Tab-separated table of C-alpha atoms and ligand atoms in Angstrom:
chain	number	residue	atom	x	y	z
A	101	UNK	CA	-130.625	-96.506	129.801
A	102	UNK	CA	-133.012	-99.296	131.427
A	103	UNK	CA	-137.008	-99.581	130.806
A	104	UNK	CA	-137.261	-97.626	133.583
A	105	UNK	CA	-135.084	-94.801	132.307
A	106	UNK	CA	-131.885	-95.353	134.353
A	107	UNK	CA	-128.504	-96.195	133.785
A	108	UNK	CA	-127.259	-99.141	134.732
A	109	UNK	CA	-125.000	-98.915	137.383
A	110	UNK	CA	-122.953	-101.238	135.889
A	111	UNK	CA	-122.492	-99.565	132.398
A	112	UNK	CA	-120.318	-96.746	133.677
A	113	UNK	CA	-116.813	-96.360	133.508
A	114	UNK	CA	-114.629	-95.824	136.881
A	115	UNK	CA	-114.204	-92.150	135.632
A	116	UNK	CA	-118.273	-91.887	135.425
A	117	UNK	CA	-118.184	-93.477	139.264
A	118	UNK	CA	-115.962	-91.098	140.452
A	119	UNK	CA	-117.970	-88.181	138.980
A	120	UNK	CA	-120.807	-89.536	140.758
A	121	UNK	CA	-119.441	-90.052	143.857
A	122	UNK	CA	-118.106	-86.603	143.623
A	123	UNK	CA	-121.530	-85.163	143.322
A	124	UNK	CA	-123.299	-87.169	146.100
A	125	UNK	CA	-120.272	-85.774	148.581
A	126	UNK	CA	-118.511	-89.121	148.577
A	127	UNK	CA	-114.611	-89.478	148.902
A	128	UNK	CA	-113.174	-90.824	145.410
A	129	UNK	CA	-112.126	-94.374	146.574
A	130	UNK	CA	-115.768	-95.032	147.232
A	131	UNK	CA	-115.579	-95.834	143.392
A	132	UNK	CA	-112.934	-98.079	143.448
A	133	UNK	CA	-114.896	-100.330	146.142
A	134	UNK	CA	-118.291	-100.224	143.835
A	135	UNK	CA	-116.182	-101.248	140.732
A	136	UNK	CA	-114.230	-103.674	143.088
A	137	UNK	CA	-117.917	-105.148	143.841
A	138	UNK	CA	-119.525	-105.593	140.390
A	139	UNK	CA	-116.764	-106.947	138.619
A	140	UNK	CA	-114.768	-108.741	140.462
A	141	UNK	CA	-116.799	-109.967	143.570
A	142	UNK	CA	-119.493	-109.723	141.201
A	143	UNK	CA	-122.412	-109.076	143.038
A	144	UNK	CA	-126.453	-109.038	141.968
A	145	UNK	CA	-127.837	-105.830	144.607
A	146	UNK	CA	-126.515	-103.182	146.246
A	147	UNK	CA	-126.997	-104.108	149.839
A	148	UNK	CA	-124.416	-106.627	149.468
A	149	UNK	CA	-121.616	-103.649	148.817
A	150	UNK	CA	-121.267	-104.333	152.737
A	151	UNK	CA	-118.837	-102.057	153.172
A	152	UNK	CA	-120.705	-98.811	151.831
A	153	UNK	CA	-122.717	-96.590	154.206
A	154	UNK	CA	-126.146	-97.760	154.124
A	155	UNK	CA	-127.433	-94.723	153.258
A	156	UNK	CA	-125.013	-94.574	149.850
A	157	UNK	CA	-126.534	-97.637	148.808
A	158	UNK	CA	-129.816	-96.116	148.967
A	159	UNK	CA	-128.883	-93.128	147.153
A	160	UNK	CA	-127.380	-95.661	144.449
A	161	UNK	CA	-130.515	-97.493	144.420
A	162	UNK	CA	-132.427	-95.334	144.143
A	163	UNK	CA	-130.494	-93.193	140.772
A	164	UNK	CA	-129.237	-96.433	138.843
A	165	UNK	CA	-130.675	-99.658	137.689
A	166	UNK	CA	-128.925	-103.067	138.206
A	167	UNK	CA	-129.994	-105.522	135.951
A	168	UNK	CA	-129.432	-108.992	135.694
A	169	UNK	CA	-130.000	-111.174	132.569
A	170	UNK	CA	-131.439	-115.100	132.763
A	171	UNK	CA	-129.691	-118.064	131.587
A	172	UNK	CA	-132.755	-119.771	130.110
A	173	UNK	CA	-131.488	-122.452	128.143
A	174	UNK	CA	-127.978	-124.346	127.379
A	175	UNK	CA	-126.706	-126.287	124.754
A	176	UNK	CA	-124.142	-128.378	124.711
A	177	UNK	CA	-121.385	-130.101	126.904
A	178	UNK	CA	-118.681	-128.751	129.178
A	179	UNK	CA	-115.819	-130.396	127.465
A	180	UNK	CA	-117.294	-129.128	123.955
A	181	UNK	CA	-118.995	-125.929	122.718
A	182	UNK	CA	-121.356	-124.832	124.846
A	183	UNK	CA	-124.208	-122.166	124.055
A	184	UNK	CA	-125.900	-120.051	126.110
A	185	UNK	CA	-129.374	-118.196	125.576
A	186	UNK	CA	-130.578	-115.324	127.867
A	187	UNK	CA	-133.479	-113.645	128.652
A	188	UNK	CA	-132.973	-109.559	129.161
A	189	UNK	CA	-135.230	-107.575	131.467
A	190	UNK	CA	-137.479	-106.821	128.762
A	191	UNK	CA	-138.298	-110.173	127.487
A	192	UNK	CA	-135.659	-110.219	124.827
A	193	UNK	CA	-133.685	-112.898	124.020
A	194	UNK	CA	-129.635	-113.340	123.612
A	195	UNK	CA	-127.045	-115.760	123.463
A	196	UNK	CA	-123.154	-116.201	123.566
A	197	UNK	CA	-121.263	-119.301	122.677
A	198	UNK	CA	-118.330	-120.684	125.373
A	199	UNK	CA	-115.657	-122.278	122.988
A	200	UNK	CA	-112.971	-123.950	125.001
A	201	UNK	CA	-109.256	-124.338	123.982
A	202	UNK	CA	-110.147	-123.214	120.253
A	203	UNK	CA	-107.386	-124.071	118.276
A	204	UNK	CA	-105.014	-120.898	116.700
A	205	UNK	CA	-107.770	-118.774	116.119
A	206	UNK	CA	-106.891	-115.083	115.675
A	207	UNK	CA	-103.256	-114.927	116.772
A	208	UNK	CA	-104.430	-117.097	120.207
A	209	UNK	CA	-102.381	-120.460	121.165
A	210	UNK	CA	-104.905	-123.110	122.237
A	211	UNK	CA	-105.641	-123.675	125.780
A	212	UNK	CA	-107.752	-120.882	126.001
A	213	UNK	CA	-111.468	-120.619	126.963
A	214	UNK	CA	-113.479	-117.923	124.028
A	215	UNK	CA	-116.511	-116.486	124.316
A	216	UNK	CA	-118.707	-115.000	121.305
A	217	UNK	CA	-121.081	-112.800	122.200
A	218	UNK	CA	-123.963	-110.511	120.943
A	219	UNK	CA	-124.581	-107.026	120.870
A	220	UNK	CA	-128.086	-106.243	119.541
A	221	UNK	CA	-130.787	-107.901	119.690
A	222	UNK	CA	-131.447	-109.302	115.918
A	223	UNK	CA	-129.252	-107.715	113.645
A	224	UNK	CA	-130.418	-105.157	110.725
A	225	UNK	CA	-128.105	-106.026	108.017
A	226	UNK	CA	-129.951	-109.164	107.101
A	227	UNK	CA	-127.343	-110.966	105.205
A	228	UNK	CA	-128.705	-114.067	102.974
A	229	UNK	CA	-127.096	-116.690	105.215
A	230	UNK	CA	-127.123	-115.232	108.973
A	231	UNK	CA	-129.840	-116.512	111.394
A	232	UNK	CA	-129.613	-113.250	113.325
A	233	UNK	CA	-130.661	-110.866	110.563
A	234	UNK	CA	-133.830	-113.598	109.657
A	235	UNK	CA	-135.673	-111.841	112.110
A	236	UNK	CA	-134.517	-108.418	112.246
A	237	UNK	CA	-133.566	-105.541	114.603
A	238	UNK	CA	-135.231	-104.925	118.047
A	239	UNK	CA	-132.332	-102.965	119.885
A	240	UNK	CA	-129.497	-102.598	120.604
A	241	UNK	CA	-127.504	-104.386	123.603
A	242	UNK	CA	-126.431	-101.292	126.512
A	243	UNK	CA	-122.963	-101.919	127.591
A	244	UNK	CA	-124.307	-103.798	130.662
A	245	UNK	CA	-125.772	-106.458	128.996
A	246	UNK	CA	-123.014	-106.784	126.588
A	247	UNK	CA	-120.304	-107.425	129.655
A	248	UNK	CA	-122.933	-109.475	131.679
A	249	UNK	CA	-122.595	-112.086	129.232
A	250	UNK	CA	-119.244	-112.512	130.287
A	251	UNK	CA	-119.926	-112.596	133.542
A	252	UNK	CA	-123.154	-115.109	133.546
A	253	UNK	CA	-121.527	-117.352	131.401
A	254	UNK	CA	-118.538	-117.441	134.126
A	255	UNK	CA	-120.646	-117.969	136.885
A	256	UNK	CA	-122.869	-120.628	134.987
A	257	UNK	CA	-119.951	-123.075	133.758
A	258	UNK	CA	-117.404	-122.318	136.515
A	259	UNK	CA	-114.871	-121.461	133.615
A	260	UNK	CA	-112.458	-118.483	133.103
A	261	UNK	CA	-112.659	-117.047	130.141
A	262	UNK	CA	-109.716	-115.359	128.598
A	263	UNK	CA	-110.646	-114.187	125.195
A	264	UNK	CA	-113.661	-112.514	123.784
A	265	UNK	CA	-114.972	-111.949	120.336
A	266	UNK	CA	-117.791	-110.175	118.981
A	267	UNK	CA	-119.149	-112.411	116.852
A	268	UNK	CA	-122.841	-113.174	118.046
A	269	UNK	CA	-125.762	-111.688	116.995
A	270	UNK	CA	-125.498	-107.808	115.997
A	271	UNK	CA	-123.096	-105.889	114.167
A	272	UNK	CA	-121.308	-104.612	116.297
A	273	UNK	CA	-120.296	-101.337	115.042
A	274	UNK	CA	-123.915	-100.397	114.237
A	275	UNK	CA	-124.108	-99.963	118.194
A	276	UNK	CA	-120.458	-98.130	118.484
A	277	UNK	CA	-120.777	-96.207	121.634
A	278	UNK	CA	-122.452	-99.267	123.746
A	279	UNK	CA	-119.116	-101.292	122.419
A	280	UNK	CA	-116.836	-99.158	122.842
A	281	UNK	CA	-118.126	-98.375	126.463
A	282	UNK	CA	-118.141	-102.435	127.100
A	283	UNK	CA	-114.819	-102.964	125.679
A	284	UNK	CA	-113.604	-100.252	127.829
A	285	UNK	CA	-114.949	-102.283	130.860
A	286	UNK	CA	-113.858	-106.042	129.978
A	287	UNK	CA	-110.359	-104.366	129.303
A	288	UNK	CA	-109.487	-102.009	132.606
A	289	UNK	CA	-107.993	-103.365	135.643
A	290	UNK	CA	-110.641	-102.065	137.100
A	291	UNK	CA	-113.476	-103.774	135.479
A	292	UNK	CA	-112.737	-107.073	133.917
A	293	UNK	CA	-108.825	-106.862	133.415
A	294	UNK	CA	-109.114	-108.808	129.808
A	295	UNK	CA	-105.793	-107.696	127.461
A	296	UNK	CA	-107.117	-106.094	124.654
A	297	UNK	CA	-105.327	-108.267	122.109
A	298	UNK	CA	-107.530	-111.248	123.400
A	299	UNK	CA	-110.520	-109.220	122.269
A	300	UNK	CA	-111.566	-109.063	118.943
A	301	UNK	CA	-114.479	-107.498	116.828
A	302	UNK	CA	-116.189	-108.924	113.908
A	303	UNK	CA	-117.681	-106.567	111.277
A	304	UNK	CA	-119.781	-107.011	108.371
A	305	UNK	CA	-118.211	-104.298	106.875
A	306	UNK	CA	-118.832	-100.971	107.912
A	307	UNK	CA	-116.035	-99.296	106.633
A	308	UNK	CA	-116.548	-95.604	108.112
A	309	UNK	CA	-116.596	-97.099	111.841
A	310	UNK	CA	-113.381	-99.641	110.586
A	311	UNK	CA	-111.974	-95.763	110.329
A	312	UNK	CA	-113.188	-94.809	113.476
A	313	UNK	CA	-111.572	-97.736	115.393
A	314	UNK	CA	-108.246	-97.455	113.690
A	315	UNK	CA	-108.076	-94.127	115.414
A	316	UNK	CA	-109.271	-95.054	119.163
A	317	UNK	CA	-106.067	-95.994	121.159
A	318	UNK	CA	-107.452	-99.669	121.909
A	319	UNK	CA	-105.794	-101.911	120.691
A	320	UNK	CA	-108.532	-104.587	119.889
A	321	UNK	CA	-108.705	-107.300	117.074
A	322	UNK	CA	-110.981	-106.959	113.642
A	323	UNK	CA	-111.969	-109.493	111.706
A	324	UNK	CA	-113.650	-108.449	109.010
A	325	UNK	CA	-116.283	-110.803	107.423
A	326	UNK	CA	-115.834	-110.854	103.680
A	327	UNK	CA	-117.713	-113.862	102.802
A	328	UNK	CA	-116.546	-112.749	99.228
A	329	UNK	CA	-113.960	-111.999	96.664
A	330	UNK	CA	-115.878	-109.806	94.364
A	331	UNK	CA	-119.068	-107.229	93.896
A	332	UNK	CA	-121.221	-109.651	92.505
A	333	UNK	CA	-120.449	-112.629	95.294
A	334	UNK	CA	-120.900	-109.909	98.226
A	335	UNK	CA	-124.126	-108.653	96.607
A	336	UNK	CA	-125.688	-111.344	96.313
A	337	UNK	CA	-125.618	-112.145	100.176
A	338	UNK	CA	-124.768	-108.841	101.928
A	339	UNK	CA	-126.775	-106.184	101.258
A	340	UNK	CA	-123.964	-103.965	103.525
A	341	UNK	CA	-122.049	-104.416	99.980
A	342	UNK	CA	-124.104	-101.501	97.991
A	343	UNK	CA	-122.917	-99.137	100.210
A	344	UNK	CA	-119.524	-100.257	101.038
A	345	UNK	CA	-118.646	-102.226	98.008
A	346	UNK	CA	-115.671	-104.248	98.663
A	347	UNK	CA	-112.990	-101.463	97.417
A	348	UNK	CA	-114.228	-99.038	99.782
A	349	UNK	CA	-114.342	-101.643	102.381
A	350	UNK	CA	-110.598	-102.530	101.733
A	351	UNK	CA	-108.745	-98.899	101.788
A	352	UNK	CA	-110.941	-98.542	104.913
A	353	UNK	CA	-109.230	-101.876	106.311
A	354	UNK	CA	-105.509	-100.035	104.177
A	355	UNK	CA	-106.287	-97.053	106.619
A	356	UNK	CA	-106.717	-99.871	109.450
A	357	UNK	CA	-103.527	-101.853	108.992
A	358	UNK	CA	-101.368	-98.294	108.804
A	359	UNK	CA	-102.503	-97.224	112.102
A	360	UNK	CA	-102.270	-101.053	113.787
A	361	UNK	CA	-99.488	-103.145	114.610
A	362	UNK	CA	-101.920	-106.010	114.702
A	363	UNK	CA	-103.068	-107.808	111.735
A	364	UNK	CA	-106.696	-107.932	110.813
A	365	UNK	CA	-108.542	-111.077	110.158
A	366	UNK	CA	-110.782	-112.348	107.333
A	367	UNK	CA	-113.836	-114.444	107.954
A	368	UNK	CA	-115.250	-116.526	105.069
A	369	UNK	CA	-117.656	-118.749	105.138
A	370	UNK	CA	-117.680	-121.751	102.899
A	371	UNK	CA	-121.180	-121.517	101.153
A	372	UNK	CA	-121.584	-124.438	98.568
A	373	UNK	CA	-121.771	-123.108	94.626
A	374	UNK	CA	-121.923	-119.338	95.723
A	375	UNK	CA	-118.189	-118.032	97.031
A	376	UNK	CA	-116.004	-121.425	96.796
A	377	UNK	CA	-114.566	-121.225	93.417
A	378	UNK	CA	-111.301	-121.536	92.948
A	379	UNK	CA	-111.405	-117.869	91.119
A	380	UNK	CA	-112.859	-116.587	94.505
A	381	UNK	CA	-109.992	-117.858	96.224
A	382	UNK	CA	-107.297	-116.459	94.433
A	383	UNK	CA	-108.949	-112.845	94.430
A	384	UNK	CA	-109.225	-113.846	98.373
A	385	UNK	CA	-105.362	-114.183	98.336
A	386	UNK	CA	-105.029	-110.830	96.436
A	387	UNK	CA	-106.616	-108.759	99.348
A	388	UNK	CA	-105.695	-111.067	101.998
A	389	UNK	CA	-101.516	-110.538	100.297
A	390	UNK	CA	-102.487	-106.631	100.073
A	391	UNK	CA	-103.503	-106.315	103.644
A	392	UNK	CA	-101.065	-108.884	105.107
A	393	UNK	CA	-104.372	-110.268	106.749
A	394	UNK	CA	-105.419	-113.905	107.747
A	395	UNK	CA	-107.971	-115.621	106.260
A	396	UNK	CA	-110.177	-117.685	109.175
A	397	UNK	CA	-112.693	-119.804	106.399
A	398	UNK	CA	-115.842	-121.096	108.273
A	399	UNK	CA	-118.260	-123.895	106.463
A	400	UNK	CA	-121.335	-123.031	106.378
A	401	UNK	CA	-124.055	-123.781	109.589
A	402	UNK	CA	-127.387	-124.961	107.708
A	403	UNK	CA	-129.896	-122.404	108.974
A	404	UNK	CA	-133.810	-123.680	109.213
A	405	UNK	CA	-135.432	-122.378	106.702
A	406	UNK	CA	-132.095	-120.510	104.422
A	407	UNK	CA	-131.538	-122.490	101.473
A	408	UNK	CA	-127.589	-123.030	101.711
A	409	UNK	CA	-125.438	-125.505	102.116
A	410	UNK	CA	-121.485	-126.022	102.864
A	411	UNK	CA	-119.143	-127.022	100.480
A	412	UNK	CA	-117.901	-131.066	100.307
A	413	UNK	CA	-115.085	-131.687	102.750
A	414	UNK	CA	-112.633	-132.108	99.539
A	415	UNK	CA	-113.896	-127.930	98.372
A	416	UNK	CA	-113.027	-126.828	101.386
A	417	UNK	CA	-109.535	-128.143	101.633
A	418	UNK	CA	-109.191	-127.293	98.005
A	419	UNK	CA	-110.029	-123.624	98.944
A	420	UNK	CA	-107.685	-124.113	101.423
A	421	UNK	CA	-104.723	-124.976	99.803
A	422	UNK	CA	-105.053	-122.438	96.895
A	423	UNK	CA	-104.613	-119.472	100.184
A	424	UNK	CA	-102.164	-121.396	101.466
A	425	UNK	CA	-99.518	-121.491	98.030
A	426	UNK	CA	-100.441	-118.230	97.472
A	427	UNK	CA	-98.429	-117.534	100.880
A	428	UNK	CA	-101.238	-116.664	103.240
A	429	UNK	CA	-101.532	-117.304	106.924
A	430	UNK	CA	-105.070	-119.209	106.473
A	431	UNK	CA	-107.083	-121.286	108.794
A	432	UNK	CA	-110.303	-123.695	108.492
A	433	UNK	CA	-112.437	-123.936	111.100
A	434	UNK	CA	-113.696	-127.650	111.699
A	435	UNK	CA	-116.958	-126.112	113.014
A	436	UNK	CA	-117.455	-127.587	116.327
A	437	UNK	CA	-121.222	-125.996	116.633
A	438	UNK	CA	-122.580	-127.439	113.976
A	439	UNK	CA	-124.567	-130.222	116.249
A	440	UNK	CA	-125.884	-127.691	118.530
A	441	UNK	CA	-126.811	-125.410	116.198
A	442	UNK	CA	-124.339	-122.639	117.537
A	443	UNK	CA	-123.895	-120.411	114.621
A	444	UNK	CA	-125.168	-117.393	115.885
A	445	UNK	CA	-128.174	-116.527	116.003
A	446	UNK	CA	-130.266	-120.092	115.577
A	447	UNK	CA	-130.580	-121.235	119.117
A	448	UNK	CA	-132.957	-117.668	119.481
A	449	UNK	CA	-134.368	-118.265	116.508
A	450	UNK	CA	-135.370	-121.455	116.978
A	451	UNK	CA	-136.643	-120.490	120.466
A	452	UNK	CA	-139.097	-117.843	118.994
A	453	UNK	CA	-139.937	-119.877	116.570
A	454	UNK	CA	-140.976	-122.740	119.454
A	455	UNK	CA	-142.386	-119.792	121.647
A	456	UNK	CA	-145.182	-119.014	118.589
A	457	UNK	CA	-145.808	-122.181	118.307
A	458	UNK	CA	-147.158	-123.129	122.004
A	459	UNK	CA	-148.749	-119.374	121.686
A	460	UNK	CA	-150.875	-120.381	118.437
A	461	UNK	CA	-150.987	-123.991	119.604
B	179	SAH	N1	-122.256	-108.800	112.368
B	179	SAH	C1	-120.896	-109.159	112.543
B	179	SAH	C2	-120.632	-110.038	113.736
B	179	SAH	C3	-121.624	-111.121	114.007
B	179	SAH	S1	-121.752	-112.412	112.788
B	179	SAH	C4	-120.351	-109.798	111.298
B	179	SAH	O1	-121.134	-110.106	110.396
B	179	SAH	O2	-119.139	-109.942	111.212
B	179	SAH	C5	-120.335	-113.369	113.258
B	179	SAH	C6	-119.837	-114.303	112.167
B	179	SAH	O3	-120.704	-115.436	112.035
B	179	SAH	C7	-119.769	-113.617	110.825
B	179	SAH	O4	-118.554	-113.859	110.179
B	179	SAH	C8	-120.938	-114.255	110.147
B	179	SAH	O5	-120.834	-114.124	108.798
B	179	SAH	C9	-120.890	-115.675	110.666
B	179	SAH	N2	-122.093	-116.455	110.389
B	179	SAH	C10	-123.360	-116.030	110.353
B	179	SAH	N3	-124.206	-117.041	110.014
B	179	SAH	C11	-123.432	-118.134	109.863
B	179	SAH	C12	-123.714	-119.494	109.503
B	179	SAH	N4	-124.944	-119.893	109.272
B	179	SAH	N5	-122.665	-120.355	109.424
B	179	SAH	C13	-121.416	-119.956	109.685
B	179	SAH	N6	-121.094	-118.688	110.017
B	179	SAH	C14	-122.089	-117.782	110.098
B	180	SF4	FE1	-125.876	-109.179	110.911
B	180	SF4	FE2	-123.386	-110.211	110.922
B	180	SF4	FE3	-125.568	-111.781	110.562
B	180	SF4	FE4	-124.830	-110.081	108.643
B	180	SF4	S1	-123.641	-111.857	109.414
B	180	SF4	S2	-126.953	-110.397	109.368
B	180	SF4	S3	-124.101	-108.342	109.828
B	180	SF4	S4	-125.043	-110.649	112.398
């Protein structure tokens, strides 16, 4: 739904056209031309769908919204990371993260142009070390705005992207039905013809909804951010832990792995005197062997204000290696964000945060 209480045309699913089209006394293939138009001519109104009757572009206009969302600010350098922050209709602000030819990550080869992107605005989980949850929750992103991150950040850098993860702000499976409608769009031929193994979604933790997506058909990526070996590590900076304490959380990622071919991900970031012991990393290599998961480890992003730091360079790899003889598939990310701020969340923080400040100035 939009501000003003309509869908966006743009949300709905070729299915939902047809339906539509169906009502208003359209033939079916009408739908296939609108879909045809949004995503891949990619159009901004619906008078240029030039080759729909003027009076069914009307009739659209008139029952759906069509939204756009503002690039307001970017970060960063074609050849590097590049970050994007959006305005939505309703003042709101976004952002999504273009990383080109990231190495390995999650099963991809290199060569390949990623985007992270959000899907709420703020994020309600508030985790110790996350930017996103520093503010908290206004909403949560419709499907629209999800995929039209995709789609601006195309437009704006002239790049193709081929793989998406859900990584921005939001947790994603606290706004299930918007994501699964968006995924459904990036994926069809249809809508934005992305394979669903280059899409991947990052959870805090949620186990009942890590059920739920083991039993869609899709056959998208998780990562699963564990940021900890233990109870008393994941406690201390995830609240999400005291209801889904990390046993929980794993037989819902067992019940995962037996209905997936693919193998799930963990995310860890590297947080100086708080999860990189060497104890943490072999109980890391216990779940990680028990899951046949890989382990993605991520130094920490200093966040303004969040009193954390990452590890020494020598930590890290010593983390590292202790996965790695314990026989697991295990990656470190040499953050390339860190300069621009790009961990998720802090470019919108920091643009509130600028915004009060020429308000109260
Ligand atoms: N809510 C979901 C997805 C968005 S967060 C989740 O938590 O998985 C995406 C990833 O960025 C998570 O793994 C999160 O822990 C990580 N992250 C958040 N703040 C970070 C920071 N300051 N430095 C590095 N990674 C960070
Ligand atoms: Fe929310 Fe994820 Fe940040 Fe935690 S890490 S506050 S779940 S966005």
């Amino acid at each position: 739904m939009t501000r003003a209480g309509k869908i966006d045309i743009k949300s709905l699913r070729l299915e939902e056209l047809q339906e539509k089209l169906g009502e208003l006394g359209e033939p079916k293939y009408r739908a296939g031309q609108i879909a045809d138009w949004l995503h891949k001519q990619r159009v901004t109104s619906f008078d240029e769908m030039t080759d729909l009757p003027q009076s069914l572009r009307a009739e659209l206009a008139r029952q759906f919204s069509f939204d756009k969302i503002d690039i307001v600010r970017v970060l960063g350098s074609k050849d590097s990371t590049q970050k994007f922050l959006f305005r939505l209709p309703d003042g709101n602000l976004i952002e999504s993260v273009l990383i080109p030819a990231s190495p390995a990550l999650y099963g991809k080869k290199s060569d390949r142009r990623t985007i992270c992107i959000s899907t709420q605005v703020g994020c309600a989980y508030g985790c110790k070390f996350c930017a996103s949850g520093l503010e908290g929750f206004s909403r949560n992103l419709r499907a629209n705005e999800i995929v039209d991150q995709i789609i601006a950040v195309e437009r704006a850098s002239g790049e193709k992207i081929d793989n998406i993860v859900f990584m921005g702000m939001g947790e994603p499976f606290a706004n299930f039905e918007n994501l699964t409608r968006a995924i459904r769009i990036i994926n069809s031929p249809w809508g934005l013809g992305i394979g669903a193994r280059h899409i991947t979604v990052s959870t805090s933790g949620l186990a009942p909804q890590i059920r739920k997506l083991a039993d869609e058909p899709t056959q998208v990526r998780l990562a699963v951010s564990l940021h900890g070996a233990t109870d008393e590590v994941r406690d201390r900076i995830m609240p999400i832990n005291r209801r889904y304490n990390i046993d929980m959380l794993l037989s819902a990622c067992d019940y995962y792995t037996s209905r997936k071919k693919q193998r799930l991900t963990f995310e860890y970031i590297l947080i100086a005197g708080v999860n990189d012991s060497d104890e943490q990393a072999h109980l890391l290599a216990k779940h990680a062997r028990r899951l046949s998961a890989k382990v993605n480890l991520i130094p920490y992003n200093t966040v303004d204000g969040l009193p954390w730091s990452r590890p020494s360079r020598n930590r890290q790899e010593n983390f590292l290696s202790i996965l790695r003889a314990a026989g697991i598939a295990a990656t470190l990310r040499r953050e390339k964000g860190h300069d621009i701020e790009a961990a998720c969340g802090q470019l919108r923080l920091q643009t509130n945060r600028e915004e009060r400040r020429q308000i109260t100035a």
